[in-house]
Short mmCIF file of C-alpha atoms in Angstrom, two decimals:
data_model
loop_
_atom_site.label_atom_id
_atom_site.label_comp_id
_atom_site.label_asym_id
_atom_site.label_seq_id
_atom_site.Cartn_x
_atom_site.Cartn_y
_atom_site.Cartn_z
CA UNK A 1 8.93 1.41 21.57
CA UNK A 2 11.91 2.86 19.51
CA UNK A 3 11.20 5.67 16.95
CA UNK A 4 13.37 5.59 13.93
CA UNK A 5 11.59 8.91 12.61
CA UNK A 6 15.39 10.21 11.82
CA UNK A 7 17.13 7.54 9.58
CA UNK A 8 13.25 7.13 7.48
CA UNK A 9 13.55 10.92 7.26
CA UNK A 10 17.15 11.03 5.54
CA UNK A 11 16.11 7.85 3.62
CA UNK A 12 12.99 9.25 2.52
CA UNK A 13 14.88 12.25 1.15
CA UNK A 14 17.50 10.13 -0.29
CA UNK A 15 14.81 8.27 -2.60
CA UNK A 16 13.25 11.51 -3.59
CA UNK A 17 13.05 11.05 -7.24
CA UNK A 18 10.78 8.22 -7.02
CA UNK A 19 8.87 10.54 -4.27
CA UNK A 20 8.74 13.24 -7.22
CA UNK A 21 7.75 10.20 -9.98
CA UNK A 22 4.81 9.31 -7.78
CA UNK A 23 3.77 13.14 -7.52
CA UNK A 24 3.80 13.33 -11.26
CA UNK A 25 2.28 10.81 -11.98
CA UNK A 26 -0.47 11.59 -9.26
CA UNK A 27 -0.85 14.78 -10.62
CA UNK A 28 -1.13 13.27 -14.23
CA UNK A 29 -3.96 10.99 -13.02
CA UNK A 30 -5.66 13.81 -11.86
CA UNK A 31 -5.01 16.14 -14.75
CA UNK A 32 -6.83 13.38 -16.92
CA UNK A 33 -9.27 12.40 -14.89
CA UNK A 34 -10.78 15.85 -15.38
CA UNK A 35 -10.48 15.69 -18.76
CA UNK A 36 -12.05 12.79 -19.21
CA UNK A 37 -14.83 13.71 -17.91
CA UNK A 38 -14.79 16.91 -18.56
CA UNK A 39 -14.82 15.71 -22.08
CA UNK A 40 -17.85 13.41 -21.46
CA UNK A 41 -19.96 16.12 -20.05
CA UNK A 42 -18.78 19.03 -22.83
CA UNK A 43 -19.96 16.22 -25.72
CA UNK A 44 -23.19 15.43 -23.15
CA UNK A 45 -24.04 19.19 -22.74
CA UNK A 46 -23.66 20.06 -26.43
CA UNK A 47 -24.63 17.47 -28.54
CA UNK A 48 -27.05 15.17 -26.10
CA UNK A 49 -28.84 17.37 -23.57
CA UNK A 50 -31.83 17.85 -24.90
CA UNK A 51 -32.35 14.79 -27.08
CA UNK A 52 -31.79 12.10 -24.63
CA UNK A 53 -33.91 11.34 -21.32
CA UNK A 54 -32.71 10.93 -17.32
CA UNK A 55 -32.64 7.43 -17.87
CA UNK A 56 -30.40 6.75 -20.79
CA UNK A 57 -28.16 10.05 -19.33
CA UNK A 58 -27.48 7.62 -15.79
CA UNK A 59 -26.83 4.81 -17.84
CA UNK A 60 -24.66 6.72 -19.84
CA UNK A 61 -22.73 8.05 -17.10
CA UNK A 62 -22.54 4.92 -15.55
CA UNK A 63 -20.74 3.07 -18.66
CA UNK A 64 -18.50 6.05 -18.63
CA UNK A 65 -17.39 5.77 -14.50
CA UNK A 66 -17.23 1.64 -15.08
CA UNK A 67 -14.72 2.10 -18.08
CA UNK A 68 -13.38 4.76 -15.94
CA UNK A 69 -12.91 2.27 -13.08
CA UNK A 70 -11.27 -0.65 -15.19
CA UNK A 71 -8.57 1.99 -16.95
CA UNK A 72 -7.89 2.89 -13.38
CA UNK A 73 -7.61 -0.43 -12.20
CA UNK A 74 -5.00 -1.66 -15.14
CA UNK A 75 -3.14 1.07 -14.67
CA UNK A 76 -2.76 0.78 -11.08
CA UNK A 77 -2.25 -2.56 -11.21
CA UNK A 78 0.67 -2.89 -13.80
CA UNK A 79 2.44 0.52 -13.42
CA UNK A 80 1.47 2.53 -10.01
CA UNK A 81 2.27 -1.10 -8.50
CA UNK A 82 5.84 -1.07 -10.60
CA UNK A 83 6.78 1.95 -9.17
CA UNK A 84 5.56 1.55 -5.50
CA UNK A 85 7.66 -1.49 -5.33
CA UNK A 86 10.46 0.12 -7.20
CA UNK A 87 10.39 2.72 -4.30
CA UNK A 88 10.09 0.27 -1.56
CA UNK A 89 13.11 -1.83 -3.41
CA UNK A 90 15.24 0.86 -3.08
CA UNK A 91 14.18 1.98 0.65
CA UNK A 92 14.94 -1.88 1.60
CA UNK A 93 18.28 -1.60 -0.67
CA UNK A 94 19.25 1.44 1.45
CA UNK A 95 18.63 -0.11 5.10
CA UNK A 96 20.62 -3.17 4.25
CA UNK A 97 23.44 -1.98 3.17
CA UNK A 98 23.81 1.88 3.26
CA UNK A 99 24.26 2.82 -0.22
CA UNK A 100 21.87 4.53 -2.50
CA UNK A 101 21.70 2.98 -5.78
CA UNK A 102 23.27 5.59 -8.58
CA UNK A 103 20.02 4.98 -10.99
CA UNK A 104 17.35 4.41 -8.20
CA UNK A 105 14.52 4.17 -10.99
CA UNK A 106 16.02 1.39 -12.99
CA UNK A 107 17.66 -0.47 -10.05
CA UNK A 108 13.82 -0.86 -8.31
CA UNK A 109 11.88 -1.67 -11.16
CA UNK A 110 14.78 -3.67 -11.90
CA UNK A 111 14.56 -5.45 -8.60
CA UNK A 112 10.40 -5.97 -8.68
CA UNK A 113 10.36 -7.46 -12.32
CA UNK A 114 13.71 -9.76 -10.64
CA UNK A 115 11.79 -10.84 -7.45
CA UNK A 116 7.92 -11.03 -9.07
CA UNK A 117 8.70 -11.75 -12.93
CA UNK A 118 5.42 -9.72 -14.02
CA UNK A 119 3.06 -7.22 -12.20
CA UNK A 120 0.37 -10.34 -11.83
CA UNK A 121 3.04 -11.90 -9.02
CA UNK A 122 3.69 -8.76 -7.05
CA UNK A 123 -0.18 -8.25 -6.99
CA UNK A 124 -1.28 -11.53 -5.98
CA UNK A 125 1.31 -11.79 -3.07
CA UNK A 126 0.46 -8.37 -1.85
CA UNK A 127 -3.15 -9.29 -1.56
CA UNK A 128 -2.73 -12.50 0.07
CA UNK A 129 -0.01 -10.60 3.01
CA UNK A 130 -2.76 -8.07 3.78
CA UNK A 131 -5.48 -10.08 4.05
CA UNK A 132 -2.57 -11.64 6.70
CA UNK A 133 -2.13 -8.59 8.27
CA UNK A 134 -6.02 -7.94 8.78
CA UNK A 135 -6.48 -10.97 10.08
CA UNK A 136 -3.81 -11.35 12.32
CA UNK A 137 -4.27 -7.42 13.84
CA UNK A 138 -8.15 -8.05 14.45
CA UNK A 139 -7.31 -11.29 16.69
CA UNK A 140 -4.09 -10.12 18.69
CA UNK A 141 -4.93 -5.99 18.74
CA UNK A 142 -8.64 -5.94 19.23
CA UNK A 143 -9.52 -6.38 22.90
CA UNK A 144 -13.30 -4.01 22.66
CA UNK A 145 -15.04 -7.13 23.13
CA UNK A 146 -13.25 -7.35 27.18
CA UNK A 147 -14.74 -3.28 28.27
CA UNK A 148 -17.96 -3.47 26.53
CA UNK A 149 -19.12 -2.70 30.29
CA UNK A 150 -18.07 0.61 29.80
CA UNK A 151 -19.49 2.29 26.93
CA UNK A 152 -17.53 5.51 26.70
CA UNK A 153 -14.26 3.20 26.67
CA UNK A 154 -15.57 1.20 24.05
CA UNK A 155 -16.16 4.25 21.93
CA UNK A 156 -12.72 5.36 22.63
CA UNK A 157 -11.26 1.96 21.83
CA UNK A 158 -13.57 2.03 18.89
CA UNK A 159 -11.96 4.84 17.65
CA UNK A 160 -8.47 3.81 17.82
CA UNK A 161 -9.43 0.22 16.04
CA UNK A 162 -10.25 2.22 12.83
CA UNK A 163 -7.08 4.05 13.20
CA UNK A 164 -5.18 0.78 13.60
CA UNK A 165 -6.54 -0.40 10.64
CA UNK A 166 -5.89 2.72 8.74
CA UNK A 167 -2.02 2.19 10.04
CA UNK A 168 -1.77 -1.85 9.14
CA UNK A 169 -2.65 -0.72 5.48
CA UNK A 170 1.20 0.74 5.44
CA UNK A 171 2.40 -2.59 6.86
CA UNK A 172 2.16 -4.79 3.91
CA UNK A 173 4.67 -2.82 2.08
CA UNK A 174 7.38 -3.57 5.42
CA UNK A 175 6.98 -7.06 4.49
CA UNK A 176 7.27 -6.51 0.57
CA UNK A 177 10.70 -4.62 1.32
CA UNK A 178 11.68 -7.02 3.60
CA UNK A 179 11.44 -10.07 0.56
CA UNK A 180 13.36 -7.70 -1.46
CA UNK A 181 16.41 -8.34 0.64
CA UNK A 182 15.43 -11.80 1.66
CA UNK A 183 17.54 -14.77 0.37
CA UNK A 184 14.49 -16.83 -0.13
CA UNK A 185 14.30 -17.30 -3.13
CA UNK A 186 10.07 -19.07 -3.09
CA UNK A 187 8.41 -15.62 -2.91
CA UNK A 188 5.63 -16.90 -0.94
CA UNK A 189 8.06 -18.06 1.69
CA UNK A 190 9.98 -15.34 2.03
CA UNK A 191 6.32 -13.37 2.68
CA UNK A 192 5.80 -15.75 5.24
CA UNK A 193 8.64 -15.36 7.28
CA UNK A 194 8.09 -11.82 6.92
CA UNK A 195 4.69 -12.02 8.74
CA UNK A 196 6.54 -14.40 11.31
CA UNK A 197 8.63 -11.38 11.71
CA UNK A 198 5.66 -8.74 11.81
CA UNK A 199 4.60 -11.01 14.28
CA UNK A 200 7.54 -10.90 16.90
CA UNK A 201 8.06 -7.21 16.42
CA UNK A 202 3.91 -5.71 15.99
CA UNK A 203 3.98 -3.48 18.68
CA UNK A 204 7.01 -1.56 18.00
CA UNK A 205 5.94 -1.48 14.16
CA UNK A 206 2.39 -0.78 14.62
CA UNK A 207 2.76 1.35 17.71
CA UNK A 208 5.02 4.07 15.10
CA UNK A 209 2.53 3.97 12.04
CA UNK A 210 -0.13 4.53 14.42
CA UNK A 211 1.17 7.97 15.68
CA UNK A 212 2.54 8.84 12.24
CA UNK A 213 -1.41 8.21 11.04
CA UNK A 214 -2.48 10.15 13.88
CA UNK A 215 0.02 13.11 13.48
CA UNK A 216 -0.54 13.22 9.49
CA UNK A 217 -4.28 13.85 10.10
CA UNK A 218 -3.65 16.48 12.78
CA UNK A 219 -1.29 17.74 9.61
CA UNK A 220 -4.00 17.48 7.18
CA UNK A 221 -6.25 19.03 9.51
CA UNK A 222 -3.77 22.44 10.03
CA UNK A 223 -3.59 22.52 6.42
CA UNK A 224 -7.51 22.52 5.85
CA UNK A 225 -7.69 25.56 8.84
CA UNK A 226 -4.99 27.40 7.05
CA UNK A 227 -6.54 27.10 3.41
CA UNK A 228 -9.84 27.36 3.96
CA UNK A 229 -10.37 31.84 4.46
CA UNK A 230 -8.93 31.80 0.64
CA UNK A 231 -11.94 30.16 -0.43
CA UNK A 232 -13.86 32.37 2.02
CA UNK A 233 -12.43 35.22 0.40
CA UNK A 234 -13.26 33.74 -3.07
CA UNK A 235 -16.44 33.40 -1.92
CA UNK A 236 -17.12 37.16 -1.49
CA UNK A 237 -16.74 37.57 -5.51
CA UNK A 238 -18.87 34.94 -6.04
CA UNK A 239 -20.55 31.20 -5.55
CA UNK A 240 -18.85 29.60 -8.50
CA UNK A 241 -15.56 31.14 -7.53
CA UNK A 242 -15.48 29.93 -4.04
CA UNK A 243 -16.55 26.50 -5.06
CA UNK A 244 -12.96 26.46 -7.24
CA UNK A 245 -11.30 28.13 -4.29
CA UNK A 246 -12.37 24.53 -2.40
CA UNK A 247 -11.68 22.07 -5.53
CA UNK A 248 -8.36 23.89 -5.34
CA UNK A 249 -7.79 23.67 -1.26
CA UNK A 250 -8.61 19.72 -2.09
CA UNK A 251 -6.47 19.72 -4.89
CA UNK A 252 -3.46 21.02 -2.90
CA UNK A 253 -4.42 18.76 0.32
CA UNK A 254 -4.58 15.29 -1.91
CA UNK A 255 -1.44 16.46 -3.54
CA UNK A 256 0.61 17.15 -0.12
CA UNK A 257 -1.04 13.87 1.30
CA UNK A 258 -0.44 11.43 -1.46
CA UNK A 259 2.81 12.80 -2.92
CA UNK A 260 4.75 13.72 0.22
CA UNK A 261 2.66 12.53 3.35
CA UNK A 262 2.28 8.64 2.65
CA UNK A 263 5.54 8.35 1.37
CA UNK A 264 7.16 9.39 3.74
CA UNK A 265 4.92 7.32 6.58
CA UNK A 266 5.75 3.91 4.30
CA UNK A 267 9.23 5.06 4.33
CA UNK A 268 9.52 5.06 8.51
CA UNK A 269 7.15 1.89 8.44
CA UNK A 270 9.02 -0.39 6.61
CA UNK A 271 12.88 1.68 8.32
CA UNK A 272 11.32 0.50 11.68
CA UNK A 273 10.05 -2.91 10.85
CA UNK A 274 13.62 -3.97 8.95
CA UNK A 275 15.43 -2.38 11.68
CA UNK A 276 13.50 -4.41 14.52
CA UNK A 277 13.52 -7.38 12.43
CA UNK A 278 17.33 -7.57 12.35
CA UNK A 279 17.66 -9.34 15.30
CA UNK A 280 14.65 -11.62 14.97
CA UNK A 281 14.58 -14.90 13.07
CA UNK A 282 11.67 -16.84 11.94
CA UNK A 283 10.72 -19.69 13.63
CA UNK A 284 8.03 -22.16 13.84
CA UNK A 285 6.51 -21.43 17.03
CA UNK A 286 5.41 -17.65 15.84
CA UNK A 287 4.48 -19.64 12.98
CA UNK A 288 1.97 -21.49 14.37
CA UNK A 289 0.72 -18.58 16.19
CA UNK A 290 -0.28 -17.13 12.78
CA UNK A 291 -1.40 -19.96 11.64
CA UNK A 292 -4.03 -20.47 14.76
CA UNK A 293 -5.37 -16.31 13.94
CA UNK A 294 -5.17 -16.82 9.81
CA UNK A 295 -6.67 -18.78 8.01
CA UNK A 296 -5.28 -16.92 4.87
CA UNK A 297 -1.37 -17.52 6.53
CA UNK A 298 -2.16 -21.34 5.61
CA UNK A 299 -2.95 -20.32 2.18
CA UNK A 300 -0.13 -18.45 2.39
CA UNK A 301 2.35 -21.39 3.17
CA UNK A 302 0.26 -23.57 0.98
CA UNK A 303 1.23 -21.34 -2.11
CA UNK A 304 4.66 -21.31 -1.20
CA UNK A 305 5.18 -24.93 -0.96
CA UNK A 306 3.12 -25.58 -4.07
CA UNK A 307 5.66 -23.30 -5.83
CA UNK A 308 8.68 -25.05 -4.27
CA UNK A 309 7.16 -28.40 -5.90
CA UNK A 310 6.33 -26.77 -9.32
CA UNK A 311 9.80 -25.30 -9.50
CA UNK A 312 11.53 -28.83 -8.42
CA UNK A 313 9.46 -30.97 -10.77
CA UNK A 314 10.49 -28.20 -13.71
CA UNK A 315 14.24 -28.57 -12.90
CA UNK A 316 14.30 -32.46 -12.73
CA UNK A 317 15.70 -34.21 -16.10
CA UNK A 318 13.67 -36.37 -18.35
CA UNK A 319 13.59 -39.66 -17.15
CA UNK A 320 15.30 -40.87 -20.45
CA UNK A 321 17.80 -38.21 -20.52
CA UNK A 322 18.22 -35.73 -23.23
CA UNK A 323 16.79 -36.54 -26.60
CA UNK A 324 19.30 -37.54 -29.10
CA UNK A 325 19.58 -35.68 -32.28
CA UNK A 326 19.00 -37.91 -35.62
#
C-alpha cells in the first residue's frame, strides 16, 4: 500500500481558502445555532414559563428543533454541498494537471454548477455512489462472519468494521473528484466507472483513510487530554464556569476536527484514489463484480443509460424539420 500523505499535504495547503471558507462558515453555523435557540429559550423563559404546561413546552420545543432540522437540511443541501464540491473540484483540478486555479472559489463552484447543473444533481448522484460504496465494502471487506469461532477476534474485527465504515464515508467524494476530470460527459456514467475504479484499487484507498481515521481520533483524543485541566481549573471557581470551560474544550475540538481535520483526510483520500486510478481503466469484468455485490450499482447504470436516451431523443430533429415561418 502506497501513502501519498505528502503531495495531499501540499495540496491541501494549496486549496486553503476553501479550507478557511468551510471554517467560517462552520463557525457561522454554530454561532447561529446558539442564537437561535438561545433566542427560543430567552422568549420561553420570559414571556412563557409560567403560563404554559410541560406538555405544550415539548411540543413547542419540538416544532422549534424540526424547523431547526429542515433550515439545516436546505442549507446543507444547496450551499455546504456547493462548496464541498467546489473544494473537491479544485483538489481533482490540481492532481490532473498541476496547476492551482488563480480564483479557486469561482473556478469550483464554477465546475459543480458545469458538471451537475443545480445542487438537486450533485445530491442525488452522491447518494446513489454511497449507498455503492456501503454496499460494495460490506460484501468484499467484511469477513466476521468466517472467525465467529473465536469471540475475542470477532470483537476485534468488530471494531475495525465500524472504523471501515467511518473511513468509506470519505470515499464518495474520491469518486465525485474523479467525474470532475472525467470526459464522460452522462454523469451517472462517469460515477460508475469511478466505482469500477474504487473497485480495482479498494485496498490501497481504503487501507490510507483507514489509518488517517484511526490517527485523527488518537489526535482528537491528545487534544481532549490536553484541554481538559482548563476546565478542571474552571471548575474550582465554580459549577457553571467549568461547564463553559467544557462547551468551550468542545467548541475548539469540533472546530479543529471539522475545519482542518476532515479536510485534510478527504484531501489524501481522493490524492490516493486519482493517483492509483491513473493506471487503471474501467472495464466490464469489475463491472459485473459490482453489479453481483450492488444492487444500487444497477440503479446506478440504469440512471445513466436512461439519461443517455433522454439526452439523444432531446437532440434529434423534428421529424418534419424545422417549422416554417408564415
Amino acid at each position: 500500500m502506497v501513502l501519498h500523505f505528502g503531495k495531499a499535504t501540499g495540496i491541501y495547503f494549496k486549496t486553503m481558502p476553501f479550507v478557511l471558507l468551510r471554517m467560517g462558515i462552520g463557525v457561522l453555523l454554530g454561532l447561529a445555532t446558539v442564537l437561535y435557540f438561545g433566542i427560543l429559550g430567552f422568549l420561553a423563559y420570559t414571556f412563557f414559563s409560567e403560563s404554559i404546561s410541560g406538555i405544550i413546552a415539548i411540543i413547542g420545543l419540538l416544532i422549534a428543533l424540526f424547523i431547526f432540522i429542515k433550515a439545516w437540511n436546505l442549507f446543507a443541501r444547496y450551499v455546504l454541498y456547493l462548496v464541498k464540491a467546489g473544494h473537491i473540484a479544485v483538489i481533482a483540478h490540481i492532481i490532473d494537471t498541476g496547476e492551482v486555479p488563480s480564483n479557486q472559489i469561482s473556478y469550483g463552484t464554477g465546475q459543480v454548477k458545469e458538471h451537475f447543473k443545480e445542487a438537486s444533481a450533485l445530491f442525488a448522484v452522491d447518494m446513489v455512489v454511497k449507498a455503492v460504496i456501503k454496499q460494495f465494502n460490506k460484501r468484499v471487506v467484511s469477513f466476521a462472519d468466517l472467525v465467529s469461532f473465536v469471540p475475542n477476534l470477532k470483537q476485534i474485527i468488530q471494531i475495525i468494521a465500524k472504523a471501515i465504515t467511518i473511513a468509506a464515508s470519505y470515499i464518495d467524494e474520491a469518486i465525485i473528484a474523479y467525474m470532475f476530470i472525467s470526459e464522460e460527459e452522462n454523469r451517472w456514467k462517469s460515477a460508475g466507472d469511478g466505482l469500477v475504479l474504487y473497485a480495482k484499487t479498494w485496498k490501497s484507498v481504503l487501507g490510507s483513510t483507514l489509518l488517517m481515521v484511526l490517527g485523527m481520533y488518537a489526535v482528537a483524543l491528545v487534544l481532549f487530554l490536553a484541554l481538559s485541566p482548563v476546565a478542571g481549573l474552571l471548575g474550582g471557581l465554580s459549577t457553571t464556569f467549568e461547564l463553559i470551560g467544557w462547551v468551550v474544550i468542545a467548541g475548539v475540538l469540533l472546530t479543529i476536527y471539522s475545519g482542518f481535520l476532515k479536510p485534510w483526510v478527504k484531501t489524501v483520500v481522493i490524492t490516493t484514489f486519482l493517483i492509483e486510478a491513473q493506471d487503471e481503466t474501467p472495464d466490464s469484468q469489475t463491472r459485473q463484480y459490482i453489479e453481483e455485490r450492488s444492487d444500487k450499482f444497477k440503479e446506478l447504470l440504469e440512471r445513466g443509460e436512461q439519461e443517455e436516451t433522454e439526452g439523444t431523443t432531446e437532440k434529434q430533429p423534428n421529424e418534419g424539420g424545422p417549422a416554417t415561418p408564415a
